[in-house]
């Protein structure tokens, strides 16, 4: 009775082990392909995520001295877009004696106050975390910039004698960067007081939000007919994709070329390494191995070439993606880890099938070489 376990040909293993430098080079080339593919995915997905912080609403009217929408227009929007939430917000622009430095370059002589109630209403509409409370006499500064330091510890005084202690900040902004970067959340009592004192400095905006509506171009098109000035996440996202299309195309072409190079090298290396040991396969056939057993041996032997390059390439590539993400993404954008892991998952979905196809094609070609060498025995 013939023993039909898989056999590893010692000379084949030895030849492949001597190709360690080649395997390392292919693995590094494969990791470069993984990194370029990962960077492509990140540069496609991250700007849209970052835009949620700069432009948190689906659509937001420009800050103005009067309400942008009439009651009939609001009802019309709700009728045309049943999933939309329309939120009117009032902001009080409070002049202050001290300078409010948002960054080294952005320095203001005022703050834009919003009540805690309206802030939380917008936060709910945009799917953000609400602020639990703001103590009397304090304010929470909305920080639009990539910083995890939520401590502010700054006291500001309005021109009419109101002192506001800016103790903490939050990165959960609810108003677009284009409207204001000096937003301070106040408790309702202090806000009402300032609202009366600075009646001439009251501004209004309308925020439109809804589930799965950020890329809906129908909303800005509808507002175009209303002849209103607005900021739109859908338009901004479209601009990002359009502006970066040449970069995406260039990286994609480079990735495809890398994959073609790797596939070609692996395919022909497998054929070249098997050619000198064809006589050993003939010996296995003489020992009683059939077609199925020979195929198993071929697949096992070629895996010694393919598996190390795959493992090395994926590990190095994922480390490269993780490192590149720090250069591309900031530290406070929501879902950063989801973007990184989603990118790695996308890379696996693309590379594994391609790699598997090349592996199977190489096995098929090598088996064809063996069959031609031994004659019609394996037919």
CSV table of C-alpha atoms in Angstrom, one decimal:
chain,number,residue,atom,x,y,z
A,1,UNK,CA,0.0,0.0,0.0
A,2,UNK,CA,1.4,3.4,-1.0
A,3,UNK,CA,1.8,6.1,1.7
A,4,UNK,CA,0.1,9.2,0.3
A,5,UNK,CA,1.2,11.9,2.7
A,6,UNK,CA,2.6,15.2,1.4
A,7,UNK,CA,6.3,15.0,0.6
A,8,UNK,CA,8.6,18.0,0.8
A,9,UNK,CA,11.5,17.8,-1.7
A,10,UNK,CA,14.7,18.6,0.2
A,11,UNK,CA,16.5,20.0,-2.8
A,12,UNK,CA,13.5,22.3,-3.7
A,13,UNK,CA,13.5,23.7,-0.1
A,14,UNK,CA,17.2,24.2,-0.2
A,15,UNK,CA,17.0,26.1,-3.5
A,16,UNK,CA,14.3,28.4,-2.2
A,17,UNK,CA,16.1,29.0,1.1
A,18,UNK,CA,19.1,30.1,-0.9
A,19,UNK,CA,16.8,32.7,-2.4
A,20,UNK,CA,16.3,34.4,0.9
A,21,UNK,CA,17.6,37.7,-0.4
A,22,UNK,CA,15.2,37.6,-3.3
A,23,UNK,CA,12.3,36.7,-1.0
A,24,UNK,CA,13.2,39.6,1.2
A,25,UNK,CA,13.3,42.0,-1.7
A,26,UNK,CA,10.0,40.7,-3.0
A,27,UNK,CA,8.5,41.0,0.5
A,28,UNK,CA,9.6,44.6,0.8
A,29,UNK,CA,8.3,45.4,-2.7
A,30,UNK,CA,5.0,43.8,-1.7
A,31,UNK,CA,5.0,45.9,1.6
A,32,UNK,CA,5.5,49.0,-0.6
A,33,UNK,CA,2.5,48.0,-2.6
A,34,UNK,CA,0.5,47.5,0.6
A,35,UNK,CA,1.6,51.0,1.9
A,36,UNK,CA,0.7,52.8,-1.4
A,37,UNK,CA,-2.6,51.0,-1.6
A,38,UNK,CA,-3.3,51.9,2.1
A,39,UNK,CA,-2.3,55.5,1.6
A,40,UNK,CA,-4.7,55.7,-1.4
A,41,UNK,CA,-7.5,54.4,0.8
A,42,UNK,CA,-6.7,56.8,3.7
A,43,UNK,CA,-6.4,59.8,1.4
A,44,UNK,CA,-9.8,59.0,0.0
A,45,UNK,CA,-11.6,58.4,3.3
A,46,UNK,CA,-9.8,60.6,5.8
A,47,UNK,CA,-10.5,64.1,4.2
A,48,UNK,CA,-14.3,63.3,4.4
A,49,UNK,CA,-13.9,62.3,8.1
A,50,UNK,CA,-11.9,65.4,8.8
A,51,UNK,CA,-14.5,67.5,7.1
A,52,UNK,CA,-17.0,66.4,9.7
A,53,UNK,CA,-15.0,68.5,12.2
A,54,UNK,CA,-14.5,71.5,10.0
A,55,UNK,CA,-18.0,71.3,8.5
A,56,UNK,CA,-20.1,69.3,11.0
A,57,UNK,CA,-23.5,69.9,9.5
A,58,UNK,CA,-24.9,68.6,6.2
A,59,UNK,CA,-25.7,72.2,5.3
A,60,UNK,CA,-25.3,75.4,7.2
A,61,UNK,CA,-26.4,78.9,6.2
A,62,UNK,CA,-23.9,81.8,6.6
A,63,UNK,CA,-24.0,83.7,9.8
A,64,UNK,CA,-26.3,86.7,9.3
A,65,UNK,CA,-28.2,89.4,11.3
A,66,UNK,CA,-31.5,87.8,10.6
A,67,UNK,CA,-32.9,84.3,10.2
A,68,UNK,CA,-32.1,82.8,6.8
A,69,UNK,CA,-35.3,80.8,6.4
A,70,UNK,CA,-38.9,81.8,6.8
A,71,UNK,CA,-41.3,79.3,8.5
A,72,UNK,CA,-42.8,78.4,5.0
A,73,UNK,CA,-39.3,77.7,3.7
A,74,UNK,CA,-38.5,75.5,6.7
A,75,UNK,CA,-41.7,73.5,6.1
A,76,UNK,CA,-40.8,73.2,2.5
A,77,UNK,CA,-37.4,71.7,3.3
A,78,UNK,CA,-38.9,69.2,5.7
A,79,UNK,CA,-41.4,68.2,3.0
A,80,UNK,CA,-38.8,67.7,0.3
A,81,UNK,CA,-36.3,66.0,2.7
A,82,UNK,CA,-38.3,64.1,5.3
A,83,UNK,CA,-35.2,62.8,7.1
A,84,UNK,CA,-33.8,66.3,7.5
A,85,UNK,CA,-33.6,68.1,10.9
A,86,UNK,CA,-33.7,71.9,10.6
A,87,UNK,CA,-32.2,73.7,13.6
A,88,UNK,CA,-32.2,77.5,14.0
A,89,UNK,CA,-29.3,78.8,16.1
A,90,UNK,CA,-28.7,82.2,17.7
A,91,UNK,CA,-25.2,83.4,18.4
A,92,UNK,CA,-24.2,86.5,20.3
A,93,UNK,CA,-20.9,88.2,19.3
A,94,UNK,CA,-19.5,89.5,22.6
A,95,UNK,CA,-16.7,92.1,22.4
A,96,UNK,CA,-14.1,91.5,25.0
A,97,UNK,CA,-11.3,93.6,26.5
A,98,UNK,CA,-8.6,90.8,26.3
A,99,UNK,CA,-7.5,89.1,23.1
A,100,UNK,CA,-8.7,85.6,22.6
A,101,UNK,CA,-5.9,83.6,20.9
A,102,UNK,CA,-7.3,80.6,19.1
A,103,UNK,CA,-3.9,80.0,17.5
A,104,UNK,CA,-0.7,82.1,17.1
A,105,UNK,CA,-2.3,83.6,14.0
A,106,UNK,CA,-6.0,83.6,14.8
A,107,UNK,CA,-6.5,86.2,17.5
A,108,UNK,CA,-9.9,87.7,18.2
A,109,UNK,CA,-11.2,90.7,20.2
A,110,UNK,CA,-14.6,88.9,20.6
A,111,UNK,CA,-16.2,85.6,21.3
A,112,UNK,CA,-19.2,84.0,19.7
A,113,UNK,CA,-21.5,82.8,22.5
A,114,UNK,CA,-24.0,80.0,22.0
A,115,UNK,CA,-26.4,78.7,24.7
A,116,UNK,CA,-25.9,75.2,26.1
A,117,UNK,CA,-29.4,74.3,25.1
A,118,UNK,CA,-28.9,75.2,21.4
A,119,UNK,CA,-25.4,73.6,21.4
A,120,UNK,CA,-26.9,70.3,22.6
A,121,UNK,CA,-29.7,70.5,20.1
A,122,UNK,CA,-27.1,70.8,17.3
A,123,UNK,CA,-25.0,68.0,18.9
A,124,UNK,CA,-27.9,65.6,18.9
A,125,UNK,CA,-28.8,66.5,15.3
A,126,UNK,CA,-25.2,65.9,14.2
A,127,UNK,CA,-24.7,62.7,16.3
A,128,UNK,CA,-22.2,64.2,18.7
A,129,UNK,CA,-21.8,64.0,22.4
A,130,UNK,CA,-23.8,66.6,24.4
A,131,UNK,CA,-22.2,68.8,27.1
A,132,UNK,CA,-23.7,67.8,30.4
A,133,UNK,CA,-23.5,71.2,32.0
A,134,UNK,CA,-21.6,74.6,32.0
A,135,UNK,CA,-21.3,76.2,35.5
A,136,UNK,CA,-22.5,79.7,36.0
A,137,UNK,CA,-19.9,82.2,35.0
A,138,UNK,CA,-17.9,79.7,33.0
A,139,UNK,CA,-17.7,78.9,29.3
A,140,UNK,CA,-16.5,76.0,27.2
A,141,UNK,CA,-14.3,77.0,24.2
A,142,UNK,CA,-14.9,75.0,21.1
A,143,UNK,CA,-11.5,74.0,19.8
A,144,UNK,CA,-11.4,73.3,16.0
A,145,UNK,CA,-7.7,72.4,16.0
A,146,UNK,CA,-5.9,69.1,16.5
A,147,UNK,CA,-5.3,69.2,20.2
A,148,UNK,CA,-6.1,66.9,23.1
A,149,UNK,CA,-5.4,69.6,25.7
A,150,UNK,CA,-8.9,70.5,26.9
A,151,UNK,CA,-7.6,72.8,29.6
A,152,UNK,CA,-7.8,76.5,28.8
A,153,UNK,CA,-7.8,78.4,32.2
A,154,UNK,CA,-8.3,81.9,30.7
A,155,UNK,CA,-10.6,84.7,32.1
A,156,UNK,CA,-12.1,87.2,29.6
A,157,UNK,CA,-14.1,90.3,30.4
A,158,UNK,CA,-16.8,91.7,28.1
A,159,UNK,CA,-16.8,95.4,27.3
A,160,UNK,CA,-19.9,95.7,29.5
A,161,UNK,CA,-18.4,94.1,32.6
A,162,UNK,CA,-19.3,90.4,32.4
A,163,UNK,CA,-16.5,88.1,33.3
A,164,UNK,CA,-16.3,84.6,31.7
A,165,UNK,CA,-14.0,81.9,32.9
A,166,UNK,CA,-12.9,79.7,30.0
A,167,UNK,CA,-11.8,76.7,32.0
A,168,UNK,CA,-12.1,73.8,29.5
A,169,UNK,CA,-12.5,73.2,25.8
A,170,UNK,CA,-14.1,70.6,23.6
A,171,UNK,CA,-13.4,69.3,20.1
A,172,UNK,CA,-17.0,68.5,19.5
A,173,UNK,CA,-17.8,71.5,17.4
A,174,UNK,CA,-21.3,71.9,16.0
A,175,UNK,CA,-20.8,75.0,13.9
A,176,UNK,CA,-18.8,75.2,10.7
A,177,UNK,CA,-15.3,76.6,10.7
A,178,UNK,CA,-16.4,79.0,7.9
A,179,UNK,CA,-18.9,80.7,10.2
A,180,UNK,CA,-16.8,81.0,13.4
A,181,UNK,CA,-13.8,79.7,15.2
A,182,UNK,CA,-14.3,81.6,18.4
A,183,UNK,CA,-17.4,79.7,19.7
A,184,UNK,CA,-17.9,79.6,23.4
A,185,UNK,CA,-20.7,77.5,25.0
A,186,UNK,CA,-22.4,79.3,28.0
A,187,UNK,CA,-25.1,78.3,30.4
A,188,UNK,CA,-28.6,79.5,29.3
A,189,UNK,CA,-28.8,82.2,32.1
A,190,UNK,CA,-25.5,83.9,31.2
A,191,UNK,CA,-26.3,83.6,27.4
A,192,UNK,CA,-29.8,85.3,27.9
A,193,UNK,CA,-28.1,88.1,29.9
A,194,UNK,CA,-25.5,88.7,27.1
A,195,UNK,CA,-28.3,88.4,24.5
A,196,UNK,CA,-30.1,91.4,26.0
A,197,UNK,CA,-26.9,93.5,26.6
A,198,UNK,CA,-25.6,92.9,23.1
A,199,UNK,CA,-28.9,93.0,21.2
A,200,UNK,CA,-27.2,94.6,18.2
A,201,UNK,CA,-24.7,91.8,18.0
A,202,UNK,CA,-27.1,88.9,17.6
A,203,UNK,CA,-26.5,86.6,14.6
A,204,UNK,CA,-28.4,83.7,13.3
A,205,UNK,CA,-27.8,80.6,11.2
A,206,UNK,CA,-29.7,77.5,10.2
A,207,UNK,CA,-28.2,74.0,10.3
A,208,UNK,CA,-29.6,71.1,8.2
A,209,UNK,CA,-28.7,67.6,9.3
A,210,UNK,CA,-29.9,64.1,8.7
A,211,UNK,CA,-28.8,60.5,8.6
A,212,UNK,CA,-26.8,59.6,5.4
A,213,UNK,CA,-27.3,63.1,4.0
A,214,UNK,CA,-23.8,64.5,4.0
A,215,UNK,CA,-23.1,63.5,0.4
A,216,UNK,CA,-26.6,64.3,-0.9
A,217,UNK,CA,-26.1,67.0,-3.6
A,218,UNK,CA,-29.9,67.5,-3.8
A,219,UNK,CA,-29.9,69.6,-0.7
A,220,UNK,CA,-27.4,72.3,-1.9
A,221,UNK,CA,-29.2,72.3,-5.3
A,222,UNK,CA,-32.4,73.0,-3.5
A,223,UNK,CA,-30.8,75.9,-1.5
A,224,UNK,CA,-29.4,77.3,-4.8
A,225,UNK,CA,-33.0,77.9,-5.8
A,226,UNK,CA,-33.6,79.8,-2.6
A,227,UNK,CA,-30.6,82.1,-3.4
A,228,UNK,CA,-29.1,81.8,0.1
A,229,UNK,CA,-25.5,81.8,1.0
A,230,UNK,CA,-24.5,78.5,2.7
A,231,UNK,CA,-21.8,76.0,3.5
A,232,UNK,CA,-22.3,72.4,2.3
A,233,UNK,CA,-20.5,69.2,3.3
A,234,UNK,CA,-21.6,67.5,0.0
A,235,UNK,CA,-20.0,70.3,-2.1
A,236,UNK,CA,-16.8,70.3,0.0
A,237,UNK,CA,-16.5,66.5,-0.2
A,238,UNK,CA,-16.9,66.7,-4.0
A,239,UNK,CA,-14.3,69.4,-4.2
A,240,UNK,CA,-11.9,67.3,-2.2
A,241,UNK,CA,-12.3,64.3,-4.5
A,242,UNK,CA,-12.0,66.4,-7.6
A,243,UNK,CA,-9.0,68.3,-6.4
A,244,UNK,CA,-7.2,65.1,-5.3
A,245,UNK,CA,-8.1,63.0,-8.3
A,246,UNK,CA,-4.7,63.3,-10.1
A,247,UNK,CA,-3.0,62.2,-6.8
A,248,UNK,CA,-5.3,59.3,-6.4
A,249,UNK,CA,-4.8,58.2,-10.0
A,250,UNK,CA,-1.0,58.5,-9.7
A,251,UNK,CA,-0.9,56.4,-6.5
A,252,UNK,CA,-3.3,53.8,-8.0
A,253,UNK,CA,-1.1,53.4,-11.1
A,254,UNK,CA,2.0,53.0,-8.9
A,255,UNK,CA,0.2,50.3,-6.9
A,256,UNK,CA,-0.9,48.4,-10.0
A,257,UNK,CA,2.7,48.5,-11.4
A,258,UNK,CA,4.0,47.2,-8.1
A,259,UNK,CA,1.5,44.3,-8.1
A,260,UNK,CA,2.3,43.5,-11.7
A,261,UNK,CA,6.1,43.4,-10.9
A,262,UNK,CA,5.6,41.2,-7.8
A,263,UNK,CA,3.3,38.8,-9.6
A,264,UNK,CA,5.6,38.5,-12.5
A,265,UNK,CA,8.7,37.9,-10.3
A,266,UNK,CA,6.9,35.3,-8.1
A,267,UNK,CA,5.3,33.5,-11.1
A,268,UNK,CA,8.6,33.0,-13.0
A,269,UNK,CA,10.7,32.4,-9.9
A,270,UNK,CA,8.4,29.5,-9.0
A,271,UNK,CA,8.7,28.0,-12.5
A,272,UNK,CA,12.5,28.5,-12.5
A,273,UNK,CA,13.0,26.8,-9.1
A,274,UNK,CA,10.9,23.8,-10.0
A,275,UNK,CA,12.6,23.2,-13.4
A,276,UNK,CA,15.8,21.6,-12.0
A,277,UNK,CA,13.9,19.2,-9.7
A,278,UNK,CA,11.4,17.8,-12.3
A,279,UNK,CA,13.2,14.4,-12.2
A,280,UNK,CA,12.3,14.2,-8.5
A,281,UNK,CA,8.7,14.5,-9.3
A,282,UNK,CA,9.1,11.7,-11.7
A,283,UNK,CA,10.5,9.6,-8.9
A,284,UNK,CA,7.5,10.4,-6.8
A,285,UNK,CA,5.2,9.2,-9.6
A,286,UNK,CA,7.2,5.9,-9.8
A,287,UNK,CA,6.7,5.5,-6.1
A,288,UNK,CA,2.9,5.5,-6.7
A,289,UNK,CA,1.9,9.2,-6.4
A,290,UNK,CA,-1.1,10.1,-8.5
A,291,UNK,CA,-2.3,13.4,-9.9
A,292,UNK,CA,-3.9,14.6,-6.7
A,293,UNK,CA,-0.8,13.9,-4.6
A,294,UNK,CA,1.5,15.6,-7.0
A,295,UNK,CA,-0.7,18.7,-7.1
A,296,UNK,CA,-0.5,18.8,-3.2
A,297,UNK,CA,3.3,18.5,-3.3
A,298,UNK,CA,3.5,21.3,-5.9
A,299,UNK,CA,1.3,23.6,-3.9
A,300,UNK,CA,3.3,22.9,-0.7
A,301,UNK,CA,6.6,23.5,-2.4
A,302,UNK,CA,5.5,26.8,-4.1
A,303,UNK,CA,4.0,28.0,-0.8
A,304,UNK,CA,7.6,28.1,0.5
A,305,UNK,CA,8.2,31.0,-1.9
A,306,UNK,CA,4.8,32.7,-1.6
A,307,UNK,CA,3.9,32.5,2.1
A,308,UNK,CA,7.1,34.2,3.5
A,309,UNK,CA,6.8,37.1,1.0
A,310,UNK,CA,3.1,37.5,1.9
A,311,UNK,CA,3.7,37.5,5.6
A,312,UNK,CA,6.7,39.8,5.4
A,313,UNK,CA,4.9,42.2,3.0
A,314,UNK,CA,1.7,42.4,5.1
A,315,UNK,CA,3.5,43.0,8.4
A,316,UNK,CA,5.8,45.6,7.0
A,317,UNK,CA,3.0,47.2,5.0
A,318,UNK,CA,0.6,47.5,7.9
A,319,UNK,CA,3.4,49.0,10.0
A,320,UNK,CA,4.0,51.5,7.2
A,321,UNK,CA,0.2,52.3,6.9
A,322,UNK,CA,0.1,52.9,10.7
A,323,UNK,CA,3.1,55.2,10.5
A,324,UNK,CA,1.8,57.0,7.4
A,325,UNK,CA,-1.5,57.6,9.1
A,326,UNK,CA,0.3,59.8,11.7
A,327,UNK,CA,1.6,62.1,8.9
A,328,UNK,CA,-1.8,62.3,7.2
A,329,UNK,CA,-4.3,62.4,10.0
A,330,UNK,CA,-4.6,64.6,13.1
A,331,UNK,CA,-5.2,63.3,16.6
A,332,UNK,CA,-8.7,64.4,17.3
A,333,UNK,CA,-10.7,63.5,14.2
A,334,UNK,CA,-13.3,61.0,15.1
A,335,UNK,CA,-13.0,57.4,13.8
A,336,UNK,CA,-9.3,57.6,13.2
A,337,UNK,CA,-8.8,54.0,14.4
A,338,UNK,CA,-11.8,52.9,12.3
A,339,UNK,CA,-10.2,54.5,9.3
A,340,UNK,CA,-6.9,52.7,9.9
A,341,UNK,CA,-8.4,49.3,10.5
A,342,UNK,CA,-10.8,49.8,7.7
A,343,UNK,CA,-7.9,50.6,5.4
A,344,UNK,CA,-6.1,47.4,6.5
A,345,UNK,CA,-9.2,45.4,5.9
A,346,UNK,CA,-9.6,46.9,2.5
A,347,UNK,CA,-5.9,46.1,1.7
A,348,UNK,CA,-6.5,42.5,2.7
A,349,UNK,CA,-9.6,42.3,0.5
A,350,UNK,CA,-7.6,43.5,-2.5
A,351,UNK,CA,-4.2,41.9,-2.0
A,352,UNK,CA,-5.2,38.4,-0.8
A,353,UNK,CA,-7.4,37.5,-3.9
A,354,UNK,CA,-4.7,38.9,-6.3
A,355,UNK,CA,-1.9,37.0,-4.4
A,356,UNK,CA,-4.0,33.8,-4.3
A,357,UNK,CA,-4.7,34.0,-8.1
A,358,UNK,CA,-1.0,34.4,-8.9
A,359,UNK,CA,-0.2,31.5,-6.5
A,360,UNK,CA,-2.8,29.2,-8.2
A,361,UNK,CA,-1.6,30.3,-11.7
A,362,UNK,CA,2.0,29.5,-10.7
A,363,UNK,CA,0.9,26.1,-9.3
A,364,UNK,CA,-1.1,25.3,-12.5
A,365,UNK,CA,1.8,26.3,-14.7
A,366,UNK,CA,4.4,24.3,-12.7
A,367,UNK,CA,2.1,21.2,-12.7
A,368,UNK,CA,1.8,21.6,-16.5
A,369,UNK,CA,5.6,21.6,-16.7
A,370,UNK,CA,5.7,18.4,-14.6
A,371,UNK,CA,3.1,16.7,-16.8
A,372,UNK,CA,4.9,17.6,-20.0
A,373,UNK,CA,8.2,16.3,-18.4
A,374,UNK,CA,6.8,12.9,-17.3
A,375,UNK,CA,4.5,12.3,-20.3
A,376,UNK,CA,0.9,11.2,-20.1
A,377,UNK,CA,1.2,9.5,-16.7
A,378,UNK,CA,-0.6,12.3,-14.9
A,379,UNK,CA,-3.4,12.9,-17.4
